[in-house]
Amino acid sequence: MNRRNLRHAGGGRRMPDRESGWQQALVDYVNAVNEDGLSGQAGTYRRVPDPEHRARLMRKYEAASDRRRPLRAKRVRSEIRARLLRKAEKATEAECDVQLHLLHSYEQESLSWQEERLERERIRFIRAGSRWRIDRIEPLATERREEAWPVHEAEAGEGFGWGGRTVIPSVPYINPAAMTAFKSKVLAGPGAAGGGPGEGWFDPSRRGTPYRREETVAYADRWWGEYNPAYEGFEVNCTNYVSQCIFAGGAPMNYTGRRESGWWYKGRVNGQELWSYSWAVAHGLQNYLSRPRSWGLRAELVESPRQLMLGDVICYDWDGNGRFQHNTVVTAFTPDGMPLVNANTISSRHRYWDYRDSYAWTERTQYRFFHIVDEF
């Protein structure tokens, strides 16, 4: 079973009952989750044995259902492909890490779209007599997952308003040694065909360089489910991914060499990590897009998701406290014009913009909608 696909497609068919032991308990769990997608009913969650995870699934289901009703959108197909990433077995207990590739198809106004997500879970099994059952299920990553480190007053910079308190970044760690006195410069984006940071010079006095939204979307769809090896990848990768997408669309990189200023990426050089907070930190990118400037990457804050275009950005504050923890890029639209987004951390493609189907979402969630300028 190691690294083998367990597939359950929509249409009412159960996965073949060919497994025994804890593997069969895993198959039963995947079936239970997928049958909710097929039936549109939460009753099948009663078969999920871990009460804490069952409650998580129910909260997510109820929030997503509240959104779907006024949209008049219905799920017409659901499929889960489960891939075993790791396993550890003993006589009376076992544990595995599994990746769930969720594919959901929706229909609205006789038109349809498909959403994809990659979720990872750690599942613990225990044996009672001749039977195995699931004891615990733990999501290995959520859009809320984050690391924190202290930022000194001098490093925080006047633009972030973080002061000397602990901040919530979107990457595990940025090396303080990366602060070096490089001359400020701006690099032009490479487009989707380019693999990594561009090497061309951009003249800030020159206007009329277009934002190539289709290139942003092409890049986002190419790399939504895996890391581009031309860049560093992080466990919490949402903002790094969104920055790459914007850059692929031609947004000029404001390279200052100081992590608290500009919007730039240089990668790992001689063991040092060289990129700005705004490139890789969720709150940092939100702050950078919020600030007016006369050249380079700029955005307009708009009131409604309906005002967004392809290649625009949505920022998420799960707790409503002004600290933004997640970012996505617009890559498609529903038939009635609402954004569908791509993201990392929980790798997602054409996901409905409001994220009510996320473990991170709360009733206090606040959004910021940024329309990237058409010309830089």
Tab-separated table of C-alpha atoms in Angstrom:
chain	number	residue	atom	x	y	z
A	1	MET	CA	0.000	0.000	0.000
A	2	ASN	CA	3.019	2.291	0.442
A	3	ARG	CA	2.721	5.328	-1.861
A	4	ARG	CA	-0.159	3.662	-3.707
A	5	ASN	CA	-3.174	5.683	-4.774
A	6	LEU	CA	-6.477	4.812	-3.079
A	7	ARG	CA	-9.131	6.248	-5.324
A	8	HIS	CA	-12.819	6.878	-4.738
A	9	ALA	CA	-14.638	8.554	-7.601
A	10	GLY	CA	-18.059	10.152	-7.581
A	11	GLY	CA	-21.042	8.162	-8.733
A	12	GLY	CA	-21.846	6.031	-5.695
A	13	ARG	CA	-19.137	3.360	-6.008
A	14	ARG	CA	-17.242	2.289	-2.904
A	15	MET	CA	-13.550	1.636	-3.089
A	16	PRO	CA	-12.784	-2.069	-3.448
A	17	ASP	CA	-12.604	-3.898	-0.122
A	18	ARG	CA	-9.172	-5.401	-0.675
A	19	GLU	CA	-7.333	-4.160	2.395
A	20	SER	CA	-7.109	-5.630	5.861
A	21	GLY	CA	-5.970	-4.299	9.209
A	22	TRP	CA	-5.463	-0.583	9.704
A	23	GLN	CA	-5.348	-0.027	5.933
A	24	GLN	CA	-9.040	-0.948	5.712
A	25	ALA	CA	-9.828	1.522	8.515
A	26	LEU	CA	-8.103	4.178	6.409
A	27	VAL	CA	-10.147	3.235	3.331
A	28	ASP	CA	-13.370	3.437	5.371
A	29	TYR	CA	-12.436	6.911	6.620
A	30	VAL	CA	-11.706	8.207	3.099
A	31	ASN	CA	-15.041	6.773	1.940
A	32	ALA	CA	-16.912	8.491	4.769
A	33	VAL	CA	-15.424	11.895	3.965
A	34	ASN	CA	-16.013	11.486	0.249
A	35	GLU	CA	-19.632	10.371	0.669
A	36	ASP	CA	-20.405	13.729	2.239
A	37	GLY	CA	-19.170	15.312	-0.972
A	38	LEU	CA	-21.396	13.035	-3.027
A	39	SER	CA	-24.571	13.340	-0.959
A	40	GLY	CA	-24.272	16.907	0.309
A	41	GLN	CA	-25.164	15.567	3.752
A	42	ALA	CA	-23.036	15.766	6.893
A	43	GLY	CA	-24.474	12.550	8.348
A	44	THR	CA	-21.627	10.413	7.051
A	45	TYR	CA	-19.249	12.293	9.354
A	46	ARG	CA	-20.749	10.256	12.206
A	47	ARG	CA	-18.576	7.426	10.902
A	48	VAL	CA	-15.396	9.432	11.625
A	49	PRO	CA	-14.272	7.930	14.964
A	50	ASP	CA	-12.128	10.809	16.283
A	51	PRO	CA	-14.626	13.219	17.941
A	52	GLU	CA	-12.292	16.225	17.741
A	53	HIS	CA	-11.713	15.758	14.019
A	54	ARG	CA	-15.399	15.012	13.487
A	55	ALA	CA	-16.209	18.387	15.064
A	56	ARG	CA	-13.668	20.086	12.767
A	57	LEU	CA	-15.282	18.517	9.716
A	58	MET	CA	-18.764	19.517	10.883
A	59	ARG	CA	-17.736	23.154	11.448
A	60	LYS	CA	-16.218	23.304	7.979
A	61	TYR	CA	-19.256	21.657	6.398
A	62	GLU	CA	-21.723	24.036	8.075
A	63	ALA	CA	-19.766	27.162	7.109
A	64	ALA	CA	-19.447	26.043	3.484
A	65	SER	CA	-23.151	25.113	3.342
A	66	ASP	CA	-24.140	28.579	4.581
A	67	ARG	CA	-22.227	30.017	1.637
A	68	ARG	CA	-23.530	27.648	-1.038
A	69	ARG	CA	-27.228	28.198	-0.351
A	70	PRO	CA	-27.477	31.825	-1.509
A	71	LEU	CA	-25.094	31.101	-4.407
A	72	ARG	CA	-27.437	28.469	-5.834
A	73	ALA	CA	-24.345	26.383	-6.559
A	74	LYS	CA	-24.467	22.634	-6.111
A	75	ARG	CA	-21.738	20.044	-5.977
A	76	VAL	CA	-22.236	17.582	-8.834
A	77	ARG	CA	-19.174	15.382	-8.410
A	78	SER	CA	-16.671	14.578	-5.680
A	79	GLU	CA	-13.510	12.493	-5.731
A	80	ILE	CA	-10.732	11.862	-3.228
A	81	ARG	CA	-7.399	10.323	-4.159
A	82	ALA	CA	-5.453	9.237	-1.088
A	83	ARG	CA	-1.714	8.680	-1.210
A	84	LEU	CA	0.193	7.143	1.671
A	85	LEU	CA	3.255	9.257	2.439
A	86	ARG	CA	4.601	7.508	5.562
A	87	LYS	CA	3.684	4.621	7.841
A	88	ALA	CA	4.895	3.204	11.152
A	89	GLU	CA	3.513	-0.116	12.407
A	90	LYS	CA	3.582	-2.045	15.677
A	91	ALA	CA	1.632	-5.046	16.889
A	92	THR	CA	-1.237	-3.051	18.416
A	93	GLU	CA	-0.889	0.415	16.925
A	94	ALA	CA	0.021	2.133	13.672
A	95	GLU	CA	0.419	5.647	12.330
A	96	CYS	CA	0.471	7.035	8.836
A	97	ASP	CA	0.691	10.348	6.992
A	98	VAL	CA	-1.683	10.561	4.056
A	99	GLN	CA	-2.177	13.144	1.319
A	100	LEU	CA	-5.779	13.672	0.231
A	101	HIS	CA	-6.228	15.080	-3.257
A	102	LEU	CA	-9.772	16.467	-3.229
A	103	LEU	CA	-11.539	17.207	-6.515
A	104	HIS	CA	-14.979	18.835	-6.311
A	105	SER	CA	-17.075	19.865	-9.309
A	106	TYR	CA	-19.752	22.542	-8.890
A	107	GLU	CA	-22.563	23.682	-11.129
A	108	GLN	CA	-24.181	27.107	-11.225
A	109	GLU	CA	-26.456	28.553	-13.911
A	110	SER	CA	-25.883	25.402	-16.016
A	111	LEU	CA	-22.133	26.077	-16.026
A	112	SER	CA	-19.547	24.208	-13.984
A	113	TRP	CA	-16.097	24.551	-12.495
A	114	GLN	CA	-13.724	22.195	-10.676
A	115	GLU	CA	-11.828	22.866	-7.476
A	116	GLU	CA	-8.737	20.954	-6.334
A	117	ARG	CA	-7.013	20.805	-2.959
A	118	LEU	CA	-4.153	18.824	-1.430
A	119	GLU	CA	-4.552	18.196	2.289
A	120	ARG	CA	-2.242	16.164	4.507
A	121	GLU	CA	-3.301	14.344	7.667
A	122	ARG	CA	-1.632	12.190	10.315
A	123	ILE	CA	-3.796	9.267	11.399
A	124	ARG	CA	-3.224	6.987	14.413
A	125	PHE	CA	-4.763	3.514	14.547
A	126	ILE	CA	-5.140	1.119	17.486
A	127	ARG	CA	-5.928	-2.582	17.462
A	128	ALA	CA	-8.638	-4.076	19.661
A	129	GLY	CA	-8.671	-7.843	19.274
A	130	SER	CA	-8.828	-8.649	15.577
A	131	ARG	CA	-10.118	-5.224	14.525
A	132	TRP	CA	-8.334	-1.945	13.893
A	133	ARG	CA	-9.908	1.466	14.423
A	134	ILE	CA	-8.835	5.089	14.051
A	135	ASP	CA	-7.894	6.711	17.336
A	136	ARG	CA	-6.817	10.206	16.217
A	137	ILE	CA	-6.752	12.335	13.061
A	138	GLU	CA	-4.631	15.483	12.899
A	139	PRO	CA	-4.374	17.905	9.948
A	140	LEU	CA	-0.661	18.361	9.215
A	141	ALA	CA	-1.103	21.840	7.775
A	142	THR	CA	-3.797	24.494	7.813
A	143	GLU	CA	-3.932	28.063	6.544
A	144	ARG	CA	-3.661	29.083	10.212
A	145	ARG	CA	-0.382	27.249	10.758
A	146	GLU	CA	2.399	29.725	11.380
A	147	GLU	CA	5.710	30.335	13.095
A	148	ALA	CA	6.742	33.360	15.134
A	149	TRP	CA	10.031	35.041	15.935
A	150	PRO	CA	10.910	38.289	17.710
A	151	VAL	CA	11.664	41.310	15.560
A	152	HIS	CA	13.879	44.008	16.994
A	153	GLU	CA	12.760	47.611	16.790
A	154	ALA	CA	15.445	48.461	14.264
A	155	GLU	CA	14.447	45.564	11.993
A	156	ALA	CA	10.702	46.157	12.029
A	157	GLY	CA	10.839	49.175	9.745
A	158	GLU	CA	8.505	52.112	9.712
A	159	GLY	CA	6.142	50.493	7.230
A	160	PHE	CA	5.058	47.422	9.185
A	161	GLY	CA	3.939	48.770	12.543
A	162	TRP	CA	5.133	45.617	14.297
A	163	GLY	CA	7.360	47.391	16.813
A	164	GLY	CA	9.289	45.049	19.097
A	165	ARG	CA	6.560	42.446	19.541
A	166	THR	CA	6.428	38.927	18.183
A	167	VAL	CA	5.061	38.799	14.667
A	168	ILE	CA	3.334	36.025	12.759
A	169	PRO	CA	5.193	35.316	9.524
A	170	SER	CA	4.412	33.076	6.612
A	171	VAL	CA	7.836	31.374	6.605
A	172	PRO	CA	9.607	29.451	9.377
A	173	TYR	CA	12.657	31.695	9.682
A	174	ILE	CA	14.526	34.456	7.941
A	175	ASN	CA	18.218	34.692	8.714
A	176	PRO	CA	19.164	38.048	10.340
A	177	ALA	CA	22.485	37.792	8.479
A	178	ALA	CA	20.550	38.381	5.270
A	179	MET	CA	20.445	42.115	6.061
A	180	THR	CA	23.242	43.427	3.903
A	181	ALA	CA	23.766	46.824	2.360
A	182	PHE	CA	23.003	46.062	-1.286
A	183	LYS	CA	22.304	48.957	-3.589
A	184	SER	CA	18.586	49.286	-4.233
A	185	LYS	CA	17.490	48.180	-7.672
A	186	VAL	CA	14.367	46.888	-9.357
A	187	LEU	CA	14.287	43.667	-11.352
A	188	ALA	CA	11.729	42.959	-14.038
A	189	GLY	CA	9.510	39.892	-13.835
A	190	PRO	CA	10.332	36.900	-16.077
A	191	GLY	CA	6.831	35.853	-17.129
A	192	ALA	CA	5.512	32.311	-16.810
A	193	ALA	CA	8.166	30.960	-19.165
A	194	GLY	CA	10.957	32.116	-16.854
A	195	GLY	CA	11.870	29.787	-14.026
A	196	GLY	CA	12.980	32.217	-11.356
A	197	PRO	CA	13.918	35.790	-10.465
A	198	GLY	CA	14.532	37.987	-13.478
A	199	GLU	CA	17.850	39.611	-14.183
A	200	GLY	CA	16.604	42.492	-16.303
A	201	TRP	CA	16.800	46.065	-15.066
A	202	PHE	CA	13.598	48.041	-14.700
A	203	ASP	CA	13.617	51.808	-15.012
A	204	PRO	CA	11.114	53.247	-12.464
A	205	SER	CA	10.769	56.376	-14.579
A	206	ARG	CA	9.484	54.294	-17.495
A	207	ARG	CA	5.710	53.804	-17.506
A	208	GLY	CA	3.501	51.497	-19.484
A	209	THR	CA	4.917	48.064	-18.580
A	210	PRO	CA	1.739	45.946	-18.501
A	211	TYR	CA	0.738	43.512	-15.800
A	212	ARG	CA	0.369	40.262	-17.766
A	213	ARG	CA	-2.495	38.722	-15.866
A	214	GLU	CA	-2.651	35.657	-18.071
A	215	GLU	CA	1.014	34.936	-17.257
A	216	THR	CA	0.243	35.183	-13.540
A	217	VAL	CA	-2.585	32.663	-13.918
A	218	ALA	CA	-0.481	30.318	-16.077
A	219	TYR	CA	2.257	30.314	-13.437
A	220	ALA	CA	-0.252	29.840	-10.604
A	221	ASP	CA	-1.834	26.838	-12.338
A	222	ARG	CA	1.552	25.326	-13.214
A	223	TRP	CA	2.939	25.426	-9.660
A	224	TRP	CA	-0.118	25.211	-7.393
A	225	GLY	CA	0.579	21.605	-6.386
A	226	GLU	CA	4.378	21.610	-6.147
A	227	TYR	CA	7.309	23.921	-5.440
A	228	ASN	CA	9.125	25.627	-8.283
A	229	PRO	CA	12.729	24.464	-7.709
A	230	ALA	CA	13.997	27.896	-8.797
A	231	TYR	CA	12.749	29.236	-5.440
A	232	GLU	CA	13.080	28.243	-1.808
A	233	GLY	CA	9.998	26.405	-0.553
A	234	PHE	CA	8.601	26.642	2.968
A	235	GLU	CA	6.180	24.646	5.083
A	236	VAL	CA	4.037	27.778	5.215
A	237	ASN	CA	4.393	28.871	1.610
A	238	CYS	CA	1.303	30.943	0.813
A	239	THR	CA	2.905	34.366	0.409
A	240	ASN	CA	6.077	33.108	-1.250
A	241	TYR	CA	3.831	31.434	-3.857
A	242	VAL	CA	1.615	34.505	-4.409
A	243	SER	CA	4.694	36.720	-4.811
A	244	GLN	CA	6.105	34.325	-7.411
A	245	CYS	CA	2.814	34.463	-9.322
A	246	ILE	CA	2.723	38.276	-9.350
A	247	PHE	CA	6.366	38.408	-10.394
A	248	ALA	CA	5.711	35.960	-13.239
A	249	GLY	CA	3.093	38.420	-14.500
A	250	GLY	CA	5.729	41.121	-14.873
A	251	ALA	CA	5.510	42.983	-11.557
A	252	PRO	CA	8.911	44.635	-11.029
A	253	MET	CA	10.923	43.533	-8.030
A	254	ASN	CA	11.991	46.416	-5.776
A	255	TYR	CA	15.327	45.001	-4.624
A	256	THR	CA	16.724	46.878	-1.611
A	257	GLY	CA	18.679	44.041	0.012
A	258	ARG	CA	16.970	44.895	3.338
A	259	ARG	CA	14.313	42.456	4.399
A	260	GLU	CA	12.103	45.102	6.011
A	261	SER	CA	11.847	47.224	2.850
A	262	GLY	CA	11.016	46.734	-0.817
A	263	TRP	CA	9.518	43.633	-2.403
A	264	TRP	CA	12.233	41.271	-3.555
A	265	TYR	CA	13.697	37.774	-3.607
A	266	LYS	CA	17.275	36.615	-4.095
A	267	GLY	CA	17.152	33.135	-2.593
A	268	ARG	CA	19.770	31.372	-0.510
A	269	VAL	CA	23.282	32.683	-1.085
A	270	ASN	CA	26.232	31.256	0.870
A	271	GLY	CA	23.848	29.903	3.486
A	272	GLN	CA	22.058	33.220	3.890
A	273	GLU	CA	18.354	33.612	3.137
A	274	LEU	CA	17.793	36.694	1.019
A	275	TRP	CA	14.229	37.943	0.556
A	276	SER	CA	12.018	40.653	1.975
A	277	TYR	CA	9.242	40.334	4.537
A	278	SER	CA	6.807	41.570	1.899
A	279	TRP	CA	7.804	38.721	-0.417
A	280	ALA	CA	7.344	35.906	2.084
A	281	VAL	CA	5.273	37.109	5.082
A	282	ALA	CA	1.482	37.260	4.805
A	283	HIS	CA	1.053	40.467	6.800
A	284	GLY	CA	4.087	41.963	5.086
A	285	LEU	CA	2.662	41.578	1.565
A	286	GLN	CA	-0.695	42.947	2.696
A	287	ASN	CA	1.070	45.959	4.167
A	288	TYR	CA	3.183	46.506	1.045
A	289	LEU	CA	0.141	46.428	-1.228
A	290	SER	CA	-1.706	48.830	1.093
A	291	ARG	CA	0.896	51.589	0.807
A	292	PRO	CA	0.723	54.109	-2.043
A	293	ARG	CA	3.782	54.515	-4.252
A	294	SER	CA	4.442	56.079	-7.622
A	295	TRP	CA	6.219	53.151	-9.300
A	296	GLY	CA	6.784	49.411	-9.076
A	297	LEU	CA	4.305	46.889	-7.671
A	298	ARG	CA	1.176	48.826	-6.732
A	299	ALA	CA	-2.388	47.899	-5.893
A	300	GLU	CA	-5.742	49.497	-5.224
A	301	LEU	CA	-7.790	48.375	-2.216
A	302	VAL	CA	-11.332	47.630	-3.430
A	303	GLU	CA	-14.470	46.929	-1.439
A	304	SER	CA	-15.874	43.807	-3.098
A	305	PRO	CA	-14.482	40.547	-4.503
A	306	ARG	CA	-16.594	41.262	-7.596
A	307	GLN	CA	-14.233	44.146	-8.401
A	308	LEU	CA	-11.233	41.835	-8.725
A	309	MET	CA	-9.612	40.621	-11.943
A	310	LEU	CA	-7.327	37.715	-12.801
A	311	GLY	CA	-3.980	38.058	-11.025
A	312	ASP	CA	-5.389	40.128	-8.155
A	313	VAL	CA	-4.765	39.268	-4.497
A	314	ILE	CA	-6.977	38.475	-1.489
A	315	CYS	CA	-5.584	38.693	2.068
A	316	TYR	CA	-7.124	36.844	5.037
A	317	ASP	CA	-7.252	37.840	8.720
A	318	TRP	CA	-8.803	34.814	10.432
A	319	ASP	CA	-9.249	36.443	13.848
A	320	GLY	CA	-10.341	39.926	12.786
A	321	ASN	CA	-7.533	41.525	14.778
A	322	GLY	CA	-5.739	43.284	11.913
A	323	ARG	CA	-3.018	40.648	11.522
A	324	PHE	CA	-3.225	38.959	8.129
A	325	GLN	CA	-2.176	35.322	8.000
A	326	HIS	CA	-2.908	34.073	4.486
A	327	ASN	CA	-2.873	35.275	0.865
A	328	THR	CA	-4.311	33.938	-2.392
A	329	VAL	CA	-4.208	34.920	-6.080
A	330	VAL	CA	-7.289	35.113	-8.325
A	331	THR	CA	-7.113	32.577	-11.176
A	332	ALA	CA	-10.719	32.106	-12.373
A	333	PHE	CA	-14.341	33.094	-11.726
A	334	THR	CA	-17.638	31.359	-11.034
A	335	PRO	CA	-20.408	31.763	-13.629
A	336	ASP	CA	-21.855	34.653	-11.590
A	337	GLY	CA	-18.501	36.463	-11.420
A	338	MET	CA	-17.115	35.575	-7.971
A	339	PRO	CA	-13.348	34.897	-7.716
A	340	LEU	CA	-11.770	31.475	-7.578
A	341	VAL	CA	-8.253	31.461	-6.160
A	342	ASN	CA	-5.028	29.460	-6.077
A	343	ALA	CA	-2.897	29.131	-2.958
A	344	ASN	CA	-0.169	27.199	-1.200
A	345	THR	CA	0.344	25.785	2.307
A	346	ILE	CA	-2.889	23.910	1.631
A	347	SER	CA	-2.255	23.692	-2.097
A	348	SER	CA	-5.461	24.826	-3.802
A	349	ARG	CA	-6.562	25.435	-7.372
A	350	HIS	CA	-9.753	27.308	-8.309
A	351	ARG	CA	-10.986	27.365	-4.706
A	352	TYR	CA	-13.915	29.613	-3.819
A	353	TRP	CA	-12.482	32.868	-2.514
A	354	ASP	CA	-14.125	33.078	0.941
A	355	TYR	CA	-12.384	29.971	2.399
A	356	ARG	CA	-15.387	28.985	4.505
A	357	ASP	CA	-14.332	25.401	3.784
A	358	SER	CA	-11.033	25.939	5.627
A	359	TYR	CA	-10.233	24.801	9.163
A	360	ALA	CA	-8.792	28.295	9.667
A	361	TRP	CA	-11.996	30.216	8.879
A	362	THR	CA	-13.932	31.825	11.745
A	363	GLU	CA	-16.942	34.108	12.025
A	364	ARG	CA	-14.467	36.933	12.716
A	365	THR	CA	-12.583	36.482	9.429
A	366	GLN	CA	-11.828	39.731	7.578
A	367	TYR	CA	-10.653	40.097	3.976
A	368	ARG	CA	-8.756	42.672	1.967
A	369	PHE	CA	-9.177	42.740	-1.804
A	370	PHE	CA	-6.293	44.170	-3.825
A	371	HIS	CA	-6.558	45.026	-7.506
A	372	ILE	CA	-3.029	45.037	-8.944
A	373	VAL	CA	-2.490	47.987	-11.300
A	374	ASP	CA	-2.672	47.297	-15.028
A	375	GLU	CA	0.661	49.050	-15.744
A	376	PHE	CA	3.815	49.420	-13.653
